[in-house]
Coordinates of N, CA and C in Angstrom, one line a residue:
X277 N -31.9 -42.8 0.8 CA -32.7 -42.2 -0.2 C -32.0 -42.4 -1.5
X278 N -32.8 -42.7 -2.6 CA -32.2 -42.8 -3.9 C -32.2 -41.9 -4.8
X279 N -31.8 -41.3 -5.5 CA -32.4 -40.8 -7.0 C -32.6 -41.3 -8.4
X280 N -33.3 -41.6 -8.7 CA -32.9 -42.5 -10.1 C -33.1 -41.8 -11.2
X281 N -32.2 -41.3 -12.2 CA -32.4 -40.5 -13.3 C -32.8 -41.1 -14.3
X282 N -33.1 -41.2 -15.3 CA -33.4 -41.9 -16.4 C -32.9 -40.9 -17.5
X283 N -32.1 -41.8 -18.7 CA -31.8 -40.9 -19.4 C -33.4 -40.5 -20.5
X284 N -33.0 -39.2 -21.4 CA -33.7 -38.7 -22.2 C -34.0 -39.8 -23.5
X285 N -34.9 -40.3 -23.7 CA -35.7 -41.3 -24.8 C -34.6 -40.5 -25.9
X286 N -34.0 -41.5 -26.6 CA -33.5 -41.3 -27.5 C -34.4 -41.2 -28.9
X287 N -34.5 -40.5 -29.7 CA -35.6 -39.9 -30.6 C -35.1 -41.0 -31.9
X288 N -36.1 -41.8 -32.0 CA -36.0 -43.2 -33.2 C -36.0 -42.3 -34.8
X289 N -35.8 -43.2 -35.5 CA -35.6 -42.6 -36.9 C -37.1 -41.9 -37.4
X290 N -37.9 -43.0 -36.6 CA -39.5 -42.3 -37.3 C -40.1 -41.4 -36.6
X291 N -39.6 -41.0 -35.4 CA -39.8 -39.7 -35.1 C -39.0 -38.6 -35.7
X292 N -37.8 -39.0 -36.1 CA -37.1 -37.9 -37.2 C -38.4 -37.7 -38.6
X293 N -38.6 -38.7 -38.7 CA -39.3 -38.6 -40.6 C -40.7 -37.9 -39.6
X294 N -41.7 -38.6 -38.8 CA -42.7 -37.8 -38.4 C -42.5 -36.2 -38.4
X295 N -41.3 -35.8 -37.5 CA -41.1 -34.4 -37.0 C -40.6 -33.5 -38.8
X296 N -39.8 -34.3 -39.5 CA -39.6 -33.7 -40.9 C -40.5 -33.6 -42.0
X297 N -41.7 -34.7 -41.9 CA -42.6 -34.7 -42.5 C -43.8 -33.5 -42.1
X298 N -44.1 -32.9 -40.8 CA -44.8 -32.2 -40.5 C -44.1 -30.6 -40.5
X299 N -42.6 -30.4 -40.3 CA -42.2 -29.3 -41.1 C -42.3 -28.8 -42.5
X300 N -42.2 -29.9 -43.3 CA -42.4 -29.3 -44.8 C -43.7 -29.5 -45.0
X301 N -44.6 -29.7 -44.0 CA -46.5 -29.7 -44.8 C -46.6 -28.0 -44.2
X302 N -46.0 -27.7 -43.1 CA -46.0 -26.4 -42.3 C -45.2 -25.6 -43.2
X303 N -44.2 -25.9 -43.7 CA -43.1 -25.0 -44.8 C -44.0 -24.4 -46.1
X304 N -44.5 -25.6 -46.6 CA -45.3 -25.6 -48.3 C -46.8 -24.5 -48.0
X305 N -47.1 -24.5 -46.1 CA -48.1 -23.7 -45.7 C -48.1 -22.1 -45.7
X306 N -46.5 -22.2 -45.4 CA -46.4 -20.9 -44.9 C -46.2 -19.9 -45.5
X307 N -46.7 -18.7 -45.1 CA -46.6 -17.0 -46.2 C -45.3 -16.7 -45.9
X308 N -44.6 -16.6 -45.2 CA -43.1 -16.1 -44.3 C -42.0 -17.0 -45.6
X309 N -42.1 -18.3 -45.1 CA -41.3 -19.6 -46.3 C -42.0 -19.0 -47.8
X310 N -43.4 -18.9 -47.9 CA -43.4 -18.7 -49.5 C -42.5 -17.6 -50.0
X311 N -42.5 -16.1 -49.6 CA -41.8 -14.8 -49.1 C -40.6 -14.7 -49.9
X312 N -40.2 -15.6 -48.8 CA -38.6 -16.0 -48.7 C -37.7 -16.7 -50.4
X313 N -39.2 -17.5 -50.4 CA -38.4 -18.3 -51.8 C -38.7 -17.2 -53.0
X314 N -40.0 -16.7 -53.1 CA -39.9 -15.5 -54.1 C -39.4 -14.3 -53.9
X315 N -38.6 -13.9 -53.1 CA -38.3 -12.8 -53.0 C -36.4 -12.9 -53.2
X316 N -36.2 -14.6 -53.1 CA -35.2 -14.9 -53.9 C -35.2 -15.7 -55.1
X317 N -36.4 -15.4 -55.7 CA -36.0 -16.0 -57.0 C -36.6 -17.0 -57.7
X318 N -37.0 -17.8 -56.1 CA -37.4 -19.2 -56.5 C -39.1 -19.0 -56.4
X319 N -39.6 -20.4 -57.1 CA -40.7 -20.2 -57.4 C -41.1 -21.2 -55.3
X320 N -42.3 -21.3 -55.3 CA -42.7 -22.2 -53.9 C -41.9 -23.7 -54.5
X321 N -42.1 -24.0 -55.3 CA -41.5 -25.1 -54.9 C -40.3 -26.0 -54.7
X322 N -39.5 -24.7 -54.5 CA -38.1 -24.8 -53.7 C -38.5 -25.0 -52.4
X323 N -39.7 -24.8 -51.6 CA -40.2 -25.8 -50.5 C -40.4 -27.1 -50.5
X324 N -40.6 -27.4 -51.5 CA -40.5 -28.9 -51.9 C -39.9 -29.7 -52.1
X325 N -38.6 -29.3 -51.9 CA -37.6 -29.7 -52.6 C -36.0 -29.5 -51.4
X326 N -35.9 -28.1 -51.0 CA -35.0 -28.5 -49.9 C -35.0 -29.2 -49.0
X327 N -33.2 -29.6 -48.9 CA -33.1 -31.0 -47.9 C -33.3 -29.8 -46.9
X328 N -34.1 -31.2 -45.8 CA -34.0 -31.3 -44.4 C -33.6 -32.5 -43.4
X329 N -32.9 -32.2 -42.8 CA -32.8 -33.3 -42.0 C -32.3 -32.9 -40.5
X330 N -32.0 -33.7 -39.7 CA -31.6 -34.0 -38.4 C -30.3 -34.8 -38.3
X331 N -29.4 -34.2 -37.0 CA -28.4 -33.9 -37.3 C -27.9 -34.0 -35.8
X332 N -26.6 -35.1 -35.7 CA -25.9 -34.5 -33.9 C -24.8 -33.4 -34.4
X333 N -25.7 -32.2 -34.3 CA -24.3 -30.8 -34.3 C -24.1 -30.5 -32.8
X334 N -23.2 -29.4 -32.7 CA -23.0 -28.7 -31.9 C -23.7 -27.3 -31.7
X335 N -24.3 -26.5 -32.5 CA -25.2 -26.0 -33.0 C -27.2 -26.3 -32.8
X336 N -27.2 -25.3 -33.1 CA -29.2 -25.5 -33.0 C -29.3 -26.1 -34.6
X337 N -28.9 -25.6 -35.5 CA -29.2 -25.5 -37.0 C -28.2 -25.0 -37.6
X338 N -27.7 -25.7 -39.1 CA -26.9 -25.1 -39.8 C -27.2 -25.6 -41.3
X339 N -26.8 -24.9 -42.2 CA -27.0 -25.3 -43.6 C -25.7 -25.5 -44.4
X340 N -25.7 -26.3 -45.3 CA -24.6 -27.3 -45.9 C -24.4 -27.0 -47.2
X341 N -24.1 -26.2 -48.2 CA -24.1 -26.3 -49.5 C -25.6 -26.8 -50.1
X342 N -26.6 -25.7 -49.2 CA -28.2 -25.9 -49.4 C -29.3 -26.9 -48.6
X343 N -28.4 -27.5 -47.8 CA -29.1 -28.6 -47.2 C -28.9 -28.1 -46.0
X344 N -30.6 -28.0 -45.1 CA -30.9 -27.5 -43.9 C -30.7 -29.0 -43.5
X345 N -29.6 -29.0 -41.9 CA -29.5 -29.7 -40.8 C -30.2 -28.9 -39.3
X346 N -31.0 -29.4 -39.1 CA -31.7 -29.6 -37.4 C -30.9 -30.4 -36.4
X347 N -30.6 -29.9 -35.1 CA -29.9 -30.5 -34.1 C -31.2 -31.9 -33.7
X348 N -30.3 -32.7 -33.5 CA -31.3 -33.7 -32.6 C -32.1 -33.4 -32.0
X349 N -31.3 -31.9 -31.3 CA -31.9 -31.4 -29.6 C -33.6 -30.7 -29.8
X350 N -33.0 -30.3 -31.1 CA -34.8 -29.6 -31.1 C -36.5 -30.3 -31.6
X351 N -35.9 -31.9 -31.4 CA -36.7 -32.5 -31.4 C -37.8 -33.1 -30.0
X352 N -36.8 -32.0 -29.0 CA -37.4 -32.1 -27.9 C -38.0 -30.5 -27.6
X353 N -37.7 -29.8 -28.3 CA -38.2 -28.6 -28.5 C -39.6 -28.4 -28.8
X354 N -40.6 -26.9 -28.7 CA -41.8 -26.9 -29.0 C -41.7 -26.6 -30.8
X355 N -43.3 -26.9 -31.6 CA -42.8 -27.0 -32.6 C -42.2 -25.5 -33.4
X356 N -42.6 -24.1 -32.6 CA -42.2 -23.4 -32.8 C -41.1 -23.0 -33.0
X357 N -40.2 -23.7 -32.1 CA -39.2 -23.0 -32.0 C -38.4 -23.7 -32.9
X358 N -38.7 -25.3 -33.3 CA -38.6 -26.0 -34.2 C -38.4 -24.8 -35.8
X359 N -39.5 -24.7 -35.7 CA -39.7 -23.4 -37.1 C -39.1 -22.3 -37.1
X360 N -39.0 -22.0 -35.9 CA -37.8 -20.7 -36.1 C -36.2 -21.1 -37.0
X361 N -35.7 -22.2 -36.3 CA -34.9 -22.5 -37.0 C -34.6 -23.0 -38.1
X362 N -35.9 -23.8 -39.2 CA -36.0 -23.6 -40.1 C -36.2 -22.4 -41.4
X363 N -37.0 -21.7 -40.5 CA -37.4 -20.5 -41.5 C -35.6 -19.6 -41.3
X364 N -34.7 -19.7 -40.1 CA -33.6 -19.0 -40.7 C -32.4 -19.7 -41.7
X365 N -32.7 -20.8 -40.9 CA -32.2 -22.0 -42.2 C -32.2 -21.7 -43.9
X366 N -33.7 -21.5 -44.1 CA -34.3 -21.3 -45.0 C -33.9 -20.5 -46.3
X367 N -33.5 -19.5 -45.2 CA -32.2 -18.1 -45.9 C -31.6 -18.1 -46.5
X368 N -30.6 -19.2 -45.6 CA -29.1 -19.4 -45.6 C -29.6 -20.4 -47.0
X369 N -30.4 -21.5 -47.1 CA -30.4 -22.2 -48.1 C -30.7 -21.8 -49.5
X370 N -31.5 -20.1 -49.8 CA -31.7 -19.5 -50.7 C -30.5 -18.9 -51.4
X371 N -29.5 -18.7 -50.4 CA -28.4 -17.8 -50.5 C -27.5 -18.8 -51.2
X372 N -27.3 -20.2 -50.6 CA -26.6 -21.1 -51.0 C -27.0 -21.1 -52.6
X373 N -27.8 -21.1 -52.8 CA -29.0 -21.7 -54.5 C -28.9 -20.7 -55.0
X374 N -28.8 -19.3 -54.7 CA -28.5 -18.4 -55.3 C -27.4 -18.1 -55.7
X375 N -26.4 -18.6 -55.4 CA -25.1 -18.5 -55.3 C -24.5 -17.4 -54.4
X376 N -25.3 -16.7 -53.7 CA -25.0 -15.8 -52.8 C -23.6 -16.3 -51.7
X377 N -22.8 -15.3 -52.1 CA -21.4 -16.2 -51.6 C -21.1 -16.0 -50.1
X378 N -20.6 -16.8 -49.4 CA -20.3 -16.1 -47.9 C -19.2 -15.0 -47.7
X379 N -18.1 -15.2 -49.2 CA -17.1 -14.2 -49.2 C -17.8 -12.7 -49.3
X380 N -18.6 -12.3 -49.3 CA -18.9 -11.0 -49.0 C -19.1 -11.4 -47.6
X381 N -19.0 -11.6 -46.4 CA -19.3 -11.5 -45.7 C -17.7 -12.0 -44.2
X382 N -16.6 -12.8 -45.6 CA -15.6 -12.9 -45.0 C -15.0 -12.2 -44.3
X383 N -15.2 -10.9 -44.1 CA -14.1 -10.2 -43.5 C -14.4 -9.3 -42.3
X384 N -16.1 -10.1 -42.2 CA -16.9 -9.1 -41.0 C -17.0 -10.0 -40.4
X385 N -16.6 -9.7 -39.0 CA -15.6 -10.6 -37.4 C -17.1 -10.7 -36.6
X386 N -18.3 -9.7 -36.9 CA -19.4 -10.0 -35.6 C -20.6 -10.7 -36.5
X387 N -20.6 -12.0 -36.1 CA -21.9 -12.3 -36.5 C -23.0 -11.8 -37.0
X388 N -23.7 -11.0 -36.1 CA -25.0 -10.6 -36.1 C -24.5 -9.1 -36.9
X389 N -23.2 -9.0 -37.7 CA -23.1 -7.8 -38.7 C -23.0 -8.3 -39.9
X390 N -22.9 -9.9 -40.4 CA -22.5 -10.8 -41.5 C -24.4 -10.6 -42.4
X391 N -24.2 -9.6 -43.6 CA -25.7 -9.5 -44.0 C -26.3 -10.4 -44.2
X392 N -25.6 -11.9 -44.5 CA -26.3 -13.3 -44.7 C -26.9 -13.9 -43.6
X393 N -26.8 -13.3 -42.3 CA -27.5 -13.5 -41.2 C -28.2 -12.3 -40.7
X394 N -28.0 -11.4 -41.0 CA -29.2 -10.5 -40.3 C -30.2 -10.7 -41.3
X395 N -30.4 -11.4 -42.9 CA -31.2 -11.6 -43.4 C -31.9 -12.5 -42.7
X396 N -31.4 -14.0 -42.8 CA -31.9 -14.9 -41.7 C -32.7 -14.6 -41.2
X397 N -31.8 -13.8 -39.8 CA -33.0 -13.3 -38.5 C -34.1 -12.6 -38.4
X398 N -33.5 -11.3 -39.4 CA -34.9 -10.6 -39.6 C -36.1 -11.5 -40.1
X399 N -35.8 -12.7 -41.1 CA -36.8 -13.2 -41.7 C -37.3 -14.5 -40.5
X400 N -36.4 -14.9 -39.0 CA -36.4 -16.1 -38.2 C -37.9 -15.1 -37.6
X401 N -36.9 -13.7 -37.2 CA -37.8 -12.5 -35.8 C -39.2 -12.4 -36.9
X402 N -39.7 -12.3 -37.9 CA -40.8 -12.2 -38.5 C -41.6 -13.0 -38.2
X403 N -41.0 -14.5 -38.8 CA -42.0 -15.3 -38.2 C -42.5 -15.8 -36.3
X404 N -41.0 -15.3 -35.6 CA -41.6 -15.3 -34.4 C -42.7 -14.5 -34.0
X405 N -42.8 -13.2 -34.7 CA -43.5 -12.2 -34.6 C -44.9 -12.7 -34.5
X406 N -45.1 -13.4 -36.0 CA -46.4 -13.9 -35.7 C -47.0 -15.0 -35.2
X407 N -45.9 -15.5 -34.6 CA -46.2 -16.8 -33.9 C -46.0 -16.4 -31.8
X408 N -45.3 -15.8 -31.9 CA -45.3 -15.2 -30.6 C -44.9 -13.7 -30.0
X409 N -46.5 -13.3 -30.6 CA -45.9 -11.8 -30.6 C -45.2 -11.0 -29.3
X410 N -45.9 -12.0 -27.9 CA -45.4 -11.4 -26.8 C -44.2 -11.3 -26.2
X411 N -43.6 -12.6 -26.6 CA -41.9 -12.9 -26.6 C -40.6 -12.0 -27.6
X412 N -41.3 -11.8 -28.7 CA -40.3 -11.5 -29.4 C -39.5 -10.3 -29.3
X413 N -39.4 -9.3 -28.6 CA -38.6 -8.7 -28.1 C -37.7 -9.0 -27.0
X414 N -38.4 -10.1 -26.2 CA -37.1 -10.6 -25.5 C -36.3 -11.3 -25.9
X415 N -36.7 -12.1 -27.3 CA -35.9 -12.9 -27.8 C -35.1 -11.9 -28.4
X416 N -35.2 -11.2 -29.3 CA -34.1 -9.8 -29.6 C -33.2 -9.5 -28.7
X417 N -33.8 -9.4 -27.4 CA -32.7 -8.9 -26.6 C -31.8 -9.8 -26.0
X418 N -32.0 -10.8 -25.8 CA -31.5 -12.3 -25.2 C -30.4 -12.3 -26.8
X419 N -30.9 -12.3 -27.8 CA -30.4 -12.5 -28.7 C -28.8 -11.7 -29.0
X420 N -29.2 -10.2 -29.3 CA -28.4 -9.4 -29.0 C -27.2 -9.5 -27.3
X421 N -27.7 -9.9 -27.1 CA -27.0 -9.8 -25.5 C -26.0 -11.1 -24.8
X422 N -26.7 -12.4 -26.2 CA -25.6 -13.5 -26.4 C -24.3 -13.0 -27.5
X423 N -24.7 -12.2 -28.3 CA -23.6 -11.9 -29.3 C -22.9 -10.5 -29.2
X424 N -22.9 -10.5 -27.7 CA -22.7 -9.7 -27.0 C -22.1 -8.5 -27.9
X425 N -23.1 -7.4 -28.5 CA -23.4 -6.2 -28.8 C -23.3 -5.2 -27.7
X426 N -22.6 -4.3 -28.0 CA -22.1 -3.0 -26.9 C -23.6 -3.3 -26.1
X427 N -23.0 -3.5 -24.9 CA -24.5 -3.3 -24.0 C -24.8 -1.9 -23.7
X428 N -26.6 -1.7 -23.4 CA -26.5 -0.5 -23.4 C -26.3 1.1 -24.2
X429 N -25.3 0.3 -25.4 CA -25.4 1.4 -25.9 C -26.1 1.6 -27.5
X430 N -25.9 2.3 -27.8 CA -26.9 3.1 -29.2 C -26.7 1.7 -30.2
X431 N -25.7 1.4 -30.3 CA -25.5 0.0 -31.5 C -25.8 -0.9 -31.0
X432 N -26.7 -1.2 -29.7 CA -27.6 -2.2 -29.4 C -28.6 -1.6 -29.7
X433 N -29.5 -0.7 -29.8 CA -30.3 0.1 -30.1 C -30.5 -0.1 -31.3
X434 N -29.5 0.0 -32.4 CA -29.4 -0.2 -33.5 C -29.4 -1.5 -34.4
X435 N -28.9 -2.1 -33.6 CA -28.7 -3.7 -33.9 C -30.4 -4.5 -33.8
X436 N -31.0 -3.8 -32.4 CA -32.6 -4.2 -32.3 C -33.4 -4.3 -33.6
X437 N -33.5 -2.9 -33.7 CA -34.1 -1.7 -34.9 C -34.0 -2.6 -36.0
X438 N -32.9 -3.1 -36.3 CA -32.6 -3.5 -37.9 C -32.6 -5.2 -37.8
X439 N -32.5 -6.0 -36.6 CA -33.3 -7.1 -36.5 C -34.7 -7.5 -37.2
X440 N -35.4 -6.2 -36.5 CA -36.8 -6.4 -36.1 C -37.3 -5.7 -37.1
X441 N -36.5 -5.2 -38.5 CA -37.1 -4.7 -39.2 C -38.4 -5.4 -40.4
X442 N -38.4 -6.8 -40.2 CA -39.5 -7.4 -40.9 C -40.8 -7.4 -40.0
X443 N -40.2 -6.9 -38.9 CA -41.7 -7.6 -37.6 C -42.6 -5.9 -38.2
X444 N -43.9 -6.5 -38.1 CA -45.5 -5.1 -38.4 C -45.5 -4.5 -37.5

C-alpha cells in the first residue's frame, strides 16, 4: 500500500493581489474599520491607503512601522478569519500613524496586559462578534487560555470582561 501526499498548492502572486484586493473592497465596507480609523483620528480614507500585504512570518499577522503583513498561511484560511486579523492589524497600524508609541507599553511582561493590544482585540472580538456571534466566546477563552492567564481564576474572569468589552 502506498500513500501519496501531495504538497499544499503554493499560493501564486495573483492569488496574493486577488485575496488583497478583496480585503480592502471589504475594509473601505466596513463600520468596525470605518470606527477604528475615526475614532483615531483618521478620516476613512486611511482605508485606502494602508499597506497590506502577505508575508512568510512566523506569526498570523504583524504590523511594521504602519504596514499590515498577513502570513502566507491565512490564505488558506476562511475569509473571516482572514479579517479578523486585519481588523486587529488595523489598530496596531492607527497607533503606528498616530504616533502611539510601544514604549508605554515596554515594561508590561503579559501580552494580553500591553493596552496596544487589548485595543486590537477588543476591536478583532467586535468584529468577530458580528461575524460569528456563536463562536466568540470560545474564541475568548481559547484566546485567554493560550496566553495563559491565571486559569480559573478571577483575572481570567477579568481579562474575558475587558476583551469583550466592544462585543453588544
Amino acid at each position: 500500500m502506498f500513500i501519496i501526499k501531495t504538497a499544499k498548492k503554493k499560493k501564486t502572486i495573483l492569488d496574493k493581489i486577488i485575496a488583497l484586493s478583496e480585503v480592502r473592497s471589504h475594509l473601505i465596507n466596513d463600520n468596525i474599520a470605518k470606527d477604528i480609523c475615526r475614532e483615531s483620528g483618521f478620516d476613512e480614507d486611511f482605508l485606502l491607503g494602508v499597506p497590506l500585504s502577505f508575508g512568510d512570518l512566523d506569526v498570523s499577522a504583524k504590523t511594521v512601522n504602519g504596514s499590515i503583513i498577513l502570513s502566507d498561511n491565512l490564505l488558506e484560511k476562511s475569509f473571516d478569519i482572514l479579517m479578523r486579523y486585519v481588523i486587529h492589524e488595523l489598530v496596531h497600524a492607527t497607533q503606528h500613524a498616530s504616533d502611539i508609541s510601544k514604549s508605554k507599553d515596554d515594561d508590561v511582561k503579559d501580552y494580553l496586559d500591553k493596552d496596544t493590544e487589548i485595543e486590537a482585540f477588543q476591536r478583532q472580538i467586535e468584529y468577530d462578534s458580528k461575524k460569528n456571534p456563536d463562536d466568540v466566546e470560545d474564541y475568548v477563552e481559547e484566546l485567554i487560555e493560550y496566553h495563559n492567564v491565571g486559569p480559573g481564576s478571577e483575572e481570567r474572569e477579568d481579562k474575558k470582561e475587558e476583551l469583550m468589552k466592544e462585543v453588544d
